[in-house]
Amino acid sequence: MPGTKTKQKNNLPLLAPRTHPARTIQSTLTMGGPTSVEDFVVSSCDFMDDRLFGSSDGEAMVLCLCALVLWALTLVLLIGLWRTCMILAGKADQLEPGVKHGTPMYWRLNRAHANACENLPISATIFFAVYLLNLSSPFFTRLAMIVVVARIGQSFFHILSGSMPSMTVRFVFFATQCVAHTLACVVVFEKKYHVVQAVMDLF
């Protein structure tokens, strides 16, 4: 009967409309969820829990930068001590500047110090910008702590050995620093200029 067919048709389940992935991310960042990229990242990463890192603020982040400087100074002091021992042992002729010299571990110590100094301006620029722009928060402090630990770990395994397993661990620590720096830059631009939000609006 016509009435029966109409009743069955009305009982059919309705399919949910498809949502563009970009719209899903945008709604997560702006409606009923985290209000920024920072909150979105923090809420998505268990390793950024206060129970692990404790309370933090802008001063703690600056102290992390001081720790990076102190680590670079520690490495150069070790180099100076090693060179002094070589001179006292009558091996001063082996200290040729600009070329590989000394024992393999001594040369790895030189390279570890160079790597620490090369990456220090990157960390300093990012986190001092956060501090000067009054964007300090536990999120940035946690990233700074991660950078410090990863930098020390990379230097330690660099000095320890030149084997493939050691090189693999060094790469993991280096990649961790790159991720932390990238996250910090993204959140800074999002907080100041809402760049990510503008990109989401294009979809």
C-alpha positions as MATLAB code, in Angstrom:
seq = 'MPGTKTKQKNNLPLLAPRTHPARTIQSTLTMGGPTSVEDFVVSSCDFMDDRLFGSSDGEAMVLCLCALVLWALTLVLLIGLWRTCMILAGKADQLEPGVKHGTPMYWRLNRAHANACENLPISATIFFAVYLLNLSSPFFTRLAMIVVVARIGQSFFHILSGSMPSMTVRFVFFATQCVAHTLACVVVFEKKYHVVQAVMDLF';
ca = [
       0.000    0.000    0.000;
       1.182    3.585   -0.607;
       0.974    4.499    3.064;
       3.124    1.511    4.089;
       5.828    2.344    1.573;
       5.961    5.915    2.821;
       6.356    4.759    6.415;
       9.236    2.437    5.541;
      10.937    5.164    3.555;
      10.754    7.582    6.493;
      12.419    5.032    8.783;
      15.571    4.805    6.630;
      18.701    5.969    8.521;
      20.155    9.256    7.382;
      23.816    9.319    6.350;
      26.032   11.832    8.160;
      27.394   14.525    5.832;
      31.067   14.227    4.951;
      33.386   16.674    6.626;
      36.617   17.910    5.072;
      39.671   16.955    7.214;
      40.753   20.591    7.360;
      37.336   21.571    8.719;
      37.643   18.860   11.381;
      40.994   20.239   12.531;
      39.659   23.779   12.408;
      36.640   22.906   14.551;
      38.951   21.175   17.029;
      41.065   24.301   17.318;
      38.192   26.770   17.508;
      34.948   25.142   18.711;
      34.333   23.046   21.784;
      37.936   21.934   22.137;
      41.408   23.395   22.582;
      41.509   27.081   21.716;
      44.927   27.156   20.051;
      47.583   25.045   18.418;
      49.446   25.090   21.724;
      46.506   23.594   23.635;
      45.864   21.126   20.830;
      49.461   19.859   20.932;
      49.608   19.737   24.729;
      46.318   17.859   24.955;
      47.553   15.375   22.335;
      50.952   14.635   23.903;
      51.062   12.643   27.122;
      54.779   13.406   27.538;
      53.868   17.083   28.101;
      52.050   16.357   31.338;
      52.713   18.528   34.405;
      53.248   15.367   36.438;
      56.424   14.725   34.446;
      57.819   18.225   34.084;
      56.222   19.948   37.068;
      55.286   23.604   37.197;
      57.194   25.874   34.829;
      57.330   29.498   33.700;
      59.326   31.927   31.589;
      62.219   32.051   34.037;
      62.592   28.278   33.918;
      62.721   28.466   30.122;
      65.520   31.046   30.289;
      67.346   28.791   32.738;
      67.149   26.026   30.137;
      68.922   28.330   27.681;
      71.565   29.002   30.316;
      71.965   25.230   30.656;
      72.632   24.964   26.913;
      75.309   27.661   27.193;
      76.807   25.939   30.233;
      76.942   22.651   28.353;
      78.797   24.255   25.442;
      81.249   25.817   27.904;
      81.734   22.449   29.600;
      82.667   20.866   26.277;
      85.170   23.602   25.433;
      86.733   23.264   28.889;
      87.124   19.524   28.304;
      88.805   20.283   24.988;
      91.147   22.737   26.688;
      92.007   20.216   29.384;
      92.674   17.510   26.788;
      94.885   19.834   24.731;
      96.806   20.847   27.858;
      97.503   17.199   28.619;
      98.697   16.641   25.056;
     101.064   19.621   25.294;
     102.474   18.430   28.618;
     102.970   14.982   27.078;
     105.058   16.488   24.288;
     102.410   16.035   21.588;
     101.915   19.706   20.757;
     102.945   19.043   17.144;
      99.751   17.001   16.711;
      97.525   20.024   17.375;
      97.090   21.265   13.832;
      94.228   23.773   13.532;
      91.615   23.260   10.839;
      92.358   19.570   10.245;
      91.513   16.339   12.034;
      94.041   15.657   14.770;
      94.455   13.820   18.060;
      92.729   10.606   19.067;
      89.317    9.665   17.633;
      87.557   10.478   20.913;
      89.310   13.849   21.155;
      88.192   14.721   17.632;
      84.613   13.621   18.389;
      84.721   15.908   21.419;
      85.689   18.767   19.101;
      82.831   17.961   16.760;
      80.348   17.651   19.636;
      81.359   21.115   20.847;
      81.003   22.529   17.326;
      77.539   21.001   16.963;
      76.444   22.413   20.328;
      77.604   25.902   19.327;
      75.972   25.659   15.904;
      72.563   24.827   17.348;
      72.713   27.215   20.305;
      71.690   30.324   18.287;
      68.590   28.492   17.022;
      67.397   27.627   20.518;
      68.320   31.065   21.854;
      66.477   32.903   19.069;
      63.285   30.879   19.424;
      62.976   30.841   23.191;
      64.198   34.389   23.782;
      61.603   35.502   21.226;
      58.986   33.679   23.280;
      60.220   35.396   26.430;
      60.417   38.891   24.911;
      56.984   38.585   23.267;
      55.452   37.658   26.644;
      54.343   34.277   25.348;
      56.018   32.268   28.112;
      54.011   29.256   29.205;
      54.569   25.729   30.536;
      54.345   24.491   26.938;
      57.433   26.417   25.814;
      59.314   25.547   28.982;
      58.707   21.853   28.377;
      60.015   22.204   24.856;
      63.113   23.975   26.188;
      63.660   21.150   28.697;
      63.348   18.582   25.924;
      65.924   20.488   23.838;
      68.381   20.560   26.762;
      68.081   16.834   27.436;
      68.310   15.967   23.740;
      71.348   18.214   23.219;
      73.246   16.672   26.150;
      72.282   13.176   24.989;
      73.440   13.860   21.440;
      76.791   15.222   22.623;
      77.318   12.328   25.038;
      76.788    9.630   22.417;
      78.810   11.626   19.895;
      81.808   11.605   22.242;
      81.243    8.054   23.442;
      81.539    6.229   20.140;
      81.544    6.555   16.386;
      79.735    3.250   15.833;
      76.490    2.943   13.871;
      74.289    2.326   16.960;
      75.718    5.443   18.578;
      75.120    7.430   15.403;
      71.517    6.227   15.344;
      70.929    7.393   18.907;
      72.562   10.719   18.060;
      70.174   11.155   15.144;
      67.166   10.457   17.376;
      68.296   13.158   19.810;
      68.936   15.559   16.931;
      65.502   14.881   15.405;
      63.914   15.487   18.808;
      65.478   18.945   18.925;
      64.262   19.711   15.408;
      60.703   18.724   16.312;
      60.774   20.811   19.492;
      62.086   23.861   17.637;
      59.494   23.452   14.893;
      56.619   23.143   17.368;
      57.801   26.252   19.179;
      57.942   28.266   15.939;
      54.479   27.112   14.859;
      52.916   28.071   18.178;
      54.670   31.469   18.242;
      53.337   32.383   14.805;
      49.898   31.053   15.681;
      49.730   33.084   18.885;
      50.904   36.323   17.240;
      49.452   36.110   13.740;
      46.999   33.146   13.764;
      48.729   31.738   10.702;
      47.419   28.203   11.150;
      43.884   29.500   11.597;
      44.202   31.527    8.382;
      45.356   28.438    6.495;
      42.399   26.452    7.837;
      40.029   29.179    6.632;
      41.170   28.531    3.054;
      39.547   25.092    3.042;
];
